[in-house]
Amino acid sequence: MLALSLSPATASAKSGVYATDSSCRRQFSLTKRTFTTSGSDGQSHQSQCMQSFSFSANLIATRRREVVVRAGWLFKGGEKGLDASAEQSESANEDILMFFFQMDLTTRVQYALNLEQYDIAQQLRNKLTEVEAEVIKQQEAKRGSSSKSEAQDKAISIIRLRADLQKAVETEDYALASKLRDEISTLEADSLAASAKALAYENAQYAFRLGQKVKHKVFGYRAVVCGMDPVCCESNSWMEAAQIQKLARGSNQPFYQVLVDVYEDPNLLVTYVPEENLVAPDQPDKDRFDHPYISILFYGMDGAGDFIPIKQLREKYSQPRHELPVNPEDQKDGDNA
C-alpha cells in the first residue's frame, strides 16, 4: 500500500475538489510523510522538496462567488429520471489526482537534482517509482492488457477441461461430464468478454478529442474532455446507479472523463460520461471556462475555444496534438473589446 500525501486534493466538494477520504483510501494510505536532511538548511529543504502534493492554492480552492446556472436548469435529467451527480466518478477523479501527483514528483526530483540535494532526490525518485508502478498496474487492469492475459489463461483452462471432459465421457462418468460442460461454458463466456475488452482498447475510435469543449445532451452543462476509455471502466454499482443499461449503446461505447465548468456547478467537477450523452457545440465555444484542473492539464485555448492538452496527457491516452490556430483578427477584436 502506497503512503501518499493527497490531503490538499481530498477537500470536500464545497471547496471545489470532488474526492473523499474514503474513496482515496481504497488505493492509497493518506499519511503525511516528510524526509529530513542533515545540516542547518534541512528545514528549508523539507519545505521546498517535500510539501504534501501541493497544488497552488488557486488550483484547488475556487473563488467564492455566486454560481451562475445557465438557462435555469438545475441538472435534473427529466427524461431518464437522473440528476447529473449520478455520473460523478470518484475513480476518474482519483485517476486525475494520481496523474497530478506523478507530474509533481517528477518536477521535485529534477528540482532537487538542480540544487544538488541528492539524498532528497533519491527519496523522491523511490516514491516516484512506487507511484509509477501503481499507475501501470491500474492502467493494465483498466485498459485491457490484463484482459488479454486473462483471456489467454482462460483459453488454456478450457483446453484442459475439454480433455477432462473427454475422459469423463469415455469412462461414462456423466455427472462429472455435465459439471465440466457447465464450467467450460462459463469460462468461454468470460474469455470472450475479456477478449472483447482487450480488442476494444486496441481499436478504439473516439468521437471527441482531449481538450474539446462539449455539452451534455441530458443535463445541459458545458464540459471539457480530459480522459477517455473505449468502454465503461466503472464498477457495476456505479453503472447501475447511472442507469447505463438504459443507454442505446450500453456500456460498450467510449466513455469520457470530463471537467464541468464550475460556474455552472462547483460541486460536480468531474464526471464520467458515455459518448452518446455528449455533443460538440454547433459554433466555436470561446466563452470563459473555469475549473481548478484546467491550468495543470492544458496549455490554453486554441482558435476554436478548445483546450490544448499538455504532452504528458496526450501520451497517457496515445492521442495526437490537435489545435486550431488563433485567428489574428479575432485576437485583435478581443484586444479592442
CSV table of C-alpha atoms in Angstrom, one decimal:
chain,number,residue,atom,x,y,z
A,1,MET,CA,0.0,0.0,0.0
A,2,LEU,CA,1.5,3.3,-1.0
A,3,ALA,CA,1.7,6.1,1.5
A,4,LEU,CA,0.9,9.2,-0.5
A,5,SER,CA,0.0,12.5,0.9
A,6,LEU,CA,-3.0,13.7,-1.1
A,7,SER,CA,-4.5,15.9,1.6
A,8,PRO,CA,-4.9,19.0,-0.5
A,9,ALA,CA,-6.7,17.0,-3.2
A,10,THR,CA,-9.2,15.4,-0.8
A,11,ALA,CA,-11.0,18.5,0.2
A,12,SER,CA,-14.8,18.5,0.3
A,13,ALA,CA,-16.8,19.2,-2.8
A,14,LYS,CA,-17.7,22.5,-1.3
A,15,SER,CA,-14.1,23.7,-1.6
A,16,GLY,CA,-14.0,22.8,-5.3
A,17,VAL,CA,-12.5,19.3,-5.4
A,18,TYR,CA,-14.5,16.2,-5.8
A,19,ALA,CA,-12.8,13.4,-3.9
A,20,THR,CA,-13.5,11.9,-0.5
A,21,ASP,CA,-11.0,10.4,2.1
A,22,SER,CA,-12.9,7.1,1.9
A,23,SER,CA,-12.5,7.0,-1.9
A,24,CYS,CA,-8.8,7.7,-1.9
A,25,ARG,CA,-8.1,5.2,1.0
A,26,ARG,CA,-9.3,2.5,-1.3
A,27,GLN,CA,-6.0,2.7,-3.1
A,28,PHE,CA,-3.7,4.9,-1.0
A,29,SER,CA,-2.9,5.4,2.6
A,30,LEU,CA,-3.3,9.1,3.3
A,31,THR,CA,-0.4,9.6,5.6
A,32,LYS,CA,1.8,12.7,5.7
A,33,ARG,CA,5.4,11.8,5.2
A,34,THR,CA,8.3,14.1,5.2
A,35,PHE,CA,12.0,13.4,4.7
A,36,THR,CA,14.5,15.3,6.8
A,37,THR,CA,18.0,16.2,5.8
A,38,SER,CA,21.1,16.9,7.9
A,39,GLY,CA,22.5,20.4,8.3
A,40,SER,CA,21.2,23.8,9.2
A,41,ASP,CA,19.3,24.1,6.0
A,42,GLY,CA,17.3,20.8,6.4
A,43,GLN,CA,14.1,22.6,7.2
A,44,SER,CA,14.2,24.7,4.0
A,45,HIS,CA,14.9,21.5,2.0
A,46,GLN,CA,11.8,19.9,3.5
A,47,SER,CA,9.6,22.8,2.7
A,48,GLN,CA,10.9,23.1,-0.8
A,49,CYS,CA,11.0,19.5,-1.9
A,50,MET,CA,8.5,17.5,0.2
A,51,GLN,CA,5.4,19.6,0.5
A,52,SER,CA,2.4,17.3,0.7
A,53,PHE,CA,1.3,17.2,-3.0
A,54,SER,CA,1.0,20.9,-3.1
A,55,PHE,CA,-1.0,22.4,-5.9
A,56,SER,CA,-1.0,26.1,-5.7
A,57,ALA,CA,-3.9,27.5,-3.6
A,58,ASN,CA,-5.6,28.9,-6.6
A,59,LEU,CA,-5.7,25.5,-8.2
A,60,ILE,CA,-7.7,23.8,-5.5
A,61,ALA,CA,-9.8,26.5,-4.0
A,62,THR,CA,-12.4,28.0,-6.3
A,63,ARG,CA,-13.3,31.6,-5.7
A,64,ARG,CA,-16.2,32.4,-3.5
A,65,ARG,CA,-18.9,33.6,-5.9
A,66,GLU,CA,-22.4,33.2,-6.9
A,67,VAL,CA,-22.9,30.2,-9.2
A,68,VAL,CA,-24.4,31.1,-12.5
A,69,VAL,CA,-26.8,28.3,-13.6
A,70,ARG,CA,-27.2,28.7,-17.3
A,71,ALA,CA,-30.7,28.5,-18.9
A,72,GLY,CA,-32.2,28.0,-15.5
A,73,TRP,CA,-31.9,24.2,-15.5
A,74,LEU,CA,-30.9,22.5,-12.2
A,75,PHE,CA,-29.1,19.4,-13.5
A,76,LYS,CA,-32.2,17.3,-13.4
A,77,GLY,CA,-32.3,14.9,-16.3
A,78,GLY,CA,-36.1,14.6,-16.6
A,79,GLU,CA,-36.3,12.0,-19.4
A,80,LYS,CA,-34.1,9.4,-17.6
A,81,GLY,CA,-35.1,10.3,-14.0
A,82,LEU,CA,-31.4,11.1,-13.1
A,83,ASP,CA,-29.5,14.1,-11.9
A,84,ALA,CA,-26.0,15.0,-13.0
A,85,SER,CA,-24.4,13.6,-9.8
A,86,ALA,CA,-25.2,10.1,-11.0
A,87,GLU,CA,-22.3,10.4,-13.4
A,88,GLN,CA,-19.8,11.7,-10.9
A,89,SER,CA,-16.9,9.4,-10.7
A,90,GLU,CA,-14.6,9.0,-7.7
A,91,SER,CA,-12.3,6.7,-9.7
A,92,ALA,CA,-12.0,9.2,-12.6
A,93,ASN,CA,-11.1,12.0,-10.1
A,94,GLU,CA,-8.5,9.7,-8.4
A,95,ASP,CA,-7.0,8.9,-11.8
A,96,ILE,CA,-6.6,12.7,-12.4
A,97,LEU,CA,-5.1,13.3,-9.0
A,98,MET,CA,-2.6,10.5,-9.4
A,99,PHE,CA,-1.6,12.0,-12.7
A,100,PHE,CA,-1.0,15.3,-11.0
A,101,PHE,CA,1.0,13.6,-8.2
A,102,GLN,CA,3.2,11.8,-10.7
A,103,MET,CA,4.0,15.0,-12.5
A,104,ASP,CA,4.6,16.8,-9.2
A,105,LEU,CA,7.1,14.2,-8.1
A,106,THR,CA,8.9,14.3,-11.4
A,107,THR,CA,9.3,18.0,-11.1
A,108,ARG,CA,10.5,17.8,-7.5
A,109,VAL,CA,13.1,15.2,-8.4
A,110,GLN,CA,14.5,17.5,-11.1
A,111,TYR,CA,14.4,20.4,-8.7
A,112,ALA,CA,16.3,18.5,-6.0
A,113,LEU,CA,18.9,17.5,-8.6
A,114,ASN,CA,19.3,21.1,-9.7
A,115,LEU,CA,20.1,22.0,-6.1
A,116,GLU,CA,22.4,19.0,-5.7
A,117,GLN,CA,20.3,17.6,-3.0
A,118,TYR,CA,21.0,14.1,-4.0
A,119,ASP,CA,19.6,12.3,-0.9
A,120,ILE,CA,16.3,14.1,-1.2
A,121,ALA,CA,16.3,13.4,-5.0
A,122,GLN,CA,16.8,9.7,-4.3
A,123,GLN,CA,14.0,9.6,-1.8
A,124,LEU,CA,11.7,11.3,-4.2
A,125,ARG,CA,12.7,9.0,-7.0
A,126,ASN,CA,11.9,6.0,-4.9
A,127,LYS,CA,8.5,7.4,-4.2
A,128,LEU,CA,8.0,8.2,-7.9
A,129,THR,CA,8.9,4.6,-8.8
A,130,GLU,CA,6.2,3.3,-6.4
A,131,VAL,CA,3.7,5.7,-7.9
A,132,GLU,CA,4.6,4.7,-11.5
A,133,ALA,CA,4.3,1.0,-10.7
A,134,GLU,CA,0.8,1.6,-9.2
A,135,VAL,CA,-0.3,3.6,-12.2
A,136,ILE,CA,0.9,1.0,-14.6
A,137,LYS,CA,-1.0,-1.7,-12.6
A,138,GLN,CA,-4.2,0.3,-12.7
A,139,GLN,CA,-3.8,1.1,-16.4
A,140,GLU,CA,-3.2,-2.5,-17.3
A,141,ALA,CA,-6.3,-3.6,-15.4
A,142,LYS,CA,-8.4,-0.8,-16.9
A,143,ARG,CA,-7.2,-0.8,-20.4
A,144,GLY,CA,-7.3,-4.4,-21.5
A,145,SER,CA,-3.7,-5.6,-21.1
A,146,SER,CA,-4.8,-7.8,-18.1
A,147,SER,CA,-7.9,-8.7,-20.0
A,148,LYS,CA,-5.8,-10.1,-22.8
A,149,SER,CA,-3.7,-12.2,-20.4
A,150,GLU,CA,-6.9,-13.3,-18.6
A,151,ALA,CA,-8.4,-14.4,-21.9
A,152,GLN,CA,-5.3,-16.4,-22.7
A,153,ASP,CA,-5.3,-18.1,-19.3
A,154,LYS,CA,-8.9,-19.0,-19.6
A,155,ALA,CA,-8.3,-20.4,-23.1
A,156,ILE,CA,-5.6,-22.7,-21.6
A,157,SER,CA,-8.0,-23.8,-18.8
A,158,ILE,CA,-10.7,-24.5,-21.4
A,159,ILE,CA,-8.4,-26.9,-23.3
A,160,ARG,CA,-7.6,-28.8,-20.0
A,161,LEU,CA,-11.3,-29.0,-19.1
A,162,ARG,CA,-12.1,-30.4,-22.5
A,163,ALA,CA,-9.5,-33.1,-22.1
A,164,ASP,CA,-11.1,-33.9,-18.7
A,165,LEU,CA,-14.5,-33.9,-20.3
A,166,GLN,CA,-13.4,-36.4,-23.0
A,167,LYS,CA,-12.1,-38.7,-20.2
A,168,ALA,CA,-15.3,-38.4,-18.3
A,169,VAL,CA,-17.3,-39.3,-21.3
A,170,GLU,CA,-15.1,-42.3,-22.1
A,171,THR,CA,-15.5,-43.6,-18.5
A,172,GLU,CA,-19.2,-42.9,-18.7
A,173,ASP,CA,-19.0,-40.5,-15.7
A,174,TYR,CA,-21.9,-38.4,-16.9
A,175,ALA,CA,-22.3,-36.4,-13.7
A,176,LEU,CA,-18.7,-35.2,-13.9
A,177,ALA,CA,-19.1,-34.6,-17.7
A,178,SER,CA,-22.2,-32.4,-17.0
A,179,LYS,CA,-20.3,-30.4,-14.4
A,180,LEU,CA,-17.3,-29.9,-16.7
A,181,ARG,CA,-19.6,-28.8,-19.6
A,182,ASP,CA,-21.0,-26.0,-17.3
A,183,GLU,CA,-17.5,-24.9,-16.3
A,184,ILE,CA,-16.4,-24.8,-19.9
A,185,SER,CA,-19.5,-22.7,-20.9
A,186,THR,CA,-18.8,-20.2,-18.1
A,187,LEU,CA,-15.1,-19.9,-19.0
A,188,GLU,CA,-15.9,-19.5,-22.7
A,189,ALA,CA,-18.2,-16.6,-21.9
A,190,ASP,CA,-15.7,-15.0,-19.5
A,191,SER,CA,-12.9,-15.4,-22.1
A,192,LEU,CA,-15.0,-13.9,-24.8
A,193,ALA,CA,-15.8,-10.8,-22.7
A,194,ALA,CA,-12.1,-10.3,-21.7
A,195,SER,CA,-11.0,-10.7,-25.4
A,196,ALA,CA,-13.6,-8.1,-26.5
A,197,LYS,CA,-12.4,-5.6,-23.9
A,198,ALA,CA,-8.8,-6.0,-24.9
A,199,LEU,CA,-9.8,-5.7,-28.6
A,200,ALA,CA,-11.8,-2.6,-27.9
A,201,TYR,CA,-8.8,-0.8,-26.5
A,202,GLU,CA,-6.6,-1.8,-29.4
A,203,ASN,CA,-9.1,-0.5,-32.0
A,204,ALA,CA,-10.7,2.4,-30.1
A,205,GLN,CA,-12.4,5.1,-32.1
A,206,TYR,CA,-13.4,8.3,-30.3
A,207,ALA,CA,-15.9,11.0,-31.5
A,208,PHE,CA,-14.3,13.6,-29.2
A,209,ARG,CA,-10.8,14.8,-28.5
A,210,LEU,CA,-8.8,15.6,-25.4
A,211,GLY,CA,-9.4,19.3,-24.6
A,212,GLN,CA,-12.5,19.5,-26.7
A,213,LYS,CA,-15.4,21.5,-25.2
A,214,VAL,CA,-18.6,19.5,-25.2
A,215,LYS,CA,-22.2,19.8,-23.8
A,216,HIS,CA,-24.2,17.2,-22.0
A,217,LYS,CA,-27.3,16.2,-24.0
A,218,VAL,CA,-29.4,15.4,-21.0
A,219,PHE,CA,-28.2,17.8,-18.3
A,220,GLY,CA,-27.0,20.6,-20.5
A,221,TYR,CA,-23.8,21.6,-18.7
A,222,ARG,CA,-20.6,22.6,-20.5
A,223,ALA,CA,-17.5,20.5,-20.0
A,224,VAL,CA,-14.0,19.7,-21.3
A,225,VAL,CA,-12.8,16.2,-22.2
A,226,CYS,CA,-9.7,15.3,-20.1
A,227,GLY,CA,-9.7,11.4,-20.5
A,228,MET,CA,-11.3,8.6,-22.4
A,229,ASP,CA,-11.9,4.9,-22.4
A,230,PRO,CA,-13.3,2.8,-25.3
A,231,VAL,CA,-15.7,1.1,-22.9
A,232,CYS,CA,-17.1,1.8,-19.5
A,233,CYS,CA,-14.5,1.0,-16.9
A,234,GLU,CA,-16.6,1.9,-13.8
A,235,SER,CA,-17.9,-0.6,-11.2
A,236,ASN,CA,-21.1,-2.5,-11.6
A,237,SER,CA,-22.7,-0.5,-8.8
A,238,TRP,CA,-21.8,2.8,-10.5
A,239,MET,CA,-23.2,1.6,-13.8
A,240,GLU,CA,-26.4,0.6,-12.1
A,241,ALA,CA,-26.8,4.0,-10.3
A,242,ALA,CA,-26.1,5.8,-13.6
A,243,GLN,CA,-28.6,3.5,-15.4
A,244,ILE,CA,-26.0,2.6,-18.1
A,245,GLN,CA,-28.1,-0.4,-19.1
A,246,LYS,CA,-30.8,2.0,-20.4
A,247,LEU,CA,-28.5,3.7,-22.8
A,248,ALA,CA,-28.9,2.9,-26.5
A,249,ARG,CA,-25.3,1.8,-26.8
A,250,GLY,CA,-25.0,0.5,-23.2
A,251,SER,CA,-21.5,0.2,-21.6
A,252,ASN,CA,-19.7,-0.9,-24.8
A,253,GLN,CA,-19.1,2.6,-26.1
A,254,PRO,CA,-16.5,5.2,-25.4
A,255,PHE,CA,-16.8,6.9,-22.0
A,256,TYR,CA,-15.1,10.3,-21.2
A,257,GLN,CA,-13.7,11.9,-18.1
A,258,VAL,CA,-14.9,15.5,-18.4
A,259,LEU,CA,-14.3,18.6,-16.3
A,260,VAL,CA,-17.5,20.5,-15.6
A,261,ASP,CA,-17.5,24.3,-15.7
A,262,VAL,CA,-17.5,25.4,-12.0
A,263,TYR,CA,-19.7,28.5,-13.0
A,264,GLU,CA,-22.5,26.0,-13.7
A,265,ASP,CA,-21.9,23.7,-10.7
A,266,PRO,CA,-18.9,24.0,-8.4
A,267,ASN,CA,-19.7,20.6,-6.7
A,268,LEU,CA,-20.0,18.4,-9.8
A,269,LEU,CA,-16.4,19.0,-11.1
A,270,VAL,CA,-15.5,15.5,-12.6
A,271,THR,CA,-18.0,13.2,-14.4
A,272,TYR,CA,-17.7,10.1,-16.4
A,273,VAL,CA,-20.0,10.4,-19.5
A,274,PRO,CA,-21.0,7.9,-22.2
A,275,GLU,CA,-20.3,9.1,-25.8
A,276,GLU,CA,-24.0,9.2,-26.7
A,277,ASN,CA,-24.7,11.7,-24.0
A,278,LEU,CA,-22.2,14.3,-25.3
A,279,VAL,CA,-22.4,16.7,-28.2
A,280,ALA,CA,-20.0,19.2,-29.6
A,281,PRO,CA,-21.2,22.8,-29.9
A,282,ASP,CA,-22.5,24.0,-33.2
A,283,GLN,CA,-20.3,27.1,-33.1
A,284,PRO,CA,-16.9,27.5,-31.6
A,285,ASP,CA,-17.3,28.0,-27.8
A,286,LYS,CA,-14.9,30.7,-26.8
A,287,ASP,CA,-16.8,31.7,-23.6
A,288,ARG,CA,-15.0,31.6,-20.3
A,289,PHE,CA,-14.5,28.2,-18.8
A,290,ASP,CA,-13.3,27.8,-15.2
A,291,HIS,CA,-12.1,24.6,-13.5
A,292,PRO,CA,-9.3,24.1,-10.9
A,293,TYR,CA,-7.6,21.4,-13.1
A,294,ILE,CA,-7.5,23.3,-16.3
A,295,SER,CA,-4.2,25.1,-15.8
A,296,ILE,CA,-2.5,21.8,-15.0
A,297,LEU,CA,-3.9,19.6,-17.8
A,298,PHE,CA,-3.9,22.1,-20.6
A,299,TYR,CA,-1.7,24.8,-22.1
A,300,GLY,CA,-4.5,27.2,-23.0
A,301,MET,CA,-7.3,27.6,-25.6
A,302,ASP,CA,-6.9,27.3,-29.4
A,303,GLY,CA,-8.6,29.3,-32.1
A,304,ALA,CA,-11.8,27.3,-31.7
A,305,GLY,CA,-12.0,27.8,-28.0
A,306,ASP,CA,-11.0,24.2,-27.2
A,307,PHE,CA,-8.1,23.5,-24.8
A,308,ILE,CA,-4.7,22.2,-25.9
A,309,PRO,CA,-3.7,19.2,-23.8
A,310,ILE,CA,-0.2,19.0,-22.3
A,311,LYS,CA,2.3,16.5,-23.7
A,312,GLN,CA,2.0,14.1,-20.7
A,313,LEU,CA,-1.8,13.9,-21.0
A,314,ARG,CA,-1.6,13.2,-24.8
A,315,GLU,CA,1.0,10.5,-24.1
A,316,LYS,CA,-1.2,9.0,-21.4
A,317,TYR,CA,-4.0,8.4,-23.9
A,318,SER,CA,-1.9,8.0,-27.0
A,319,GLN,CA,-3.6,10.9,-28.7
A,320,PRO,CA,-2.1,13.4,-31.2
A,321,ARG,CA,-1.9,17.1,-30.7
A,322,HIS,CA,-4.8,19.0,-32.2
A,323,GLU,CA,-5.3,22.7,-32.2
A,324,LEU,CA,-6.9,25.3,-34.4
A,325,PRO,CA,-4.6,28.3,-34.8
A,326,VAL,CA,-5.8,31.6,-33.3
A,327,ASN,CA,-7.1,34.0,-35.9
A,328,PRO,CA,-5.1,37.3,-35.6
A,329,GLU,CA,-8.3,39.2,-36.4
A,330,ASP,CA,-10.2,37.6,-33.5
A,331,GLN,CA,-7.3,38.4,-31.2
A,332,LYS,CA,-7.3,42.0,-32.4
A,333,ASP,CA,-11.0,42.2,-31.8
A,334,GLY,CA,-10.5,40.8,-28.3
A,335,ASP,CA,-7.8,43.4,-27.6
A,336,ASN,CA,-10.1,46.2,-28.7
A,337,ALA,CA,-13.1,44.9,-26.7
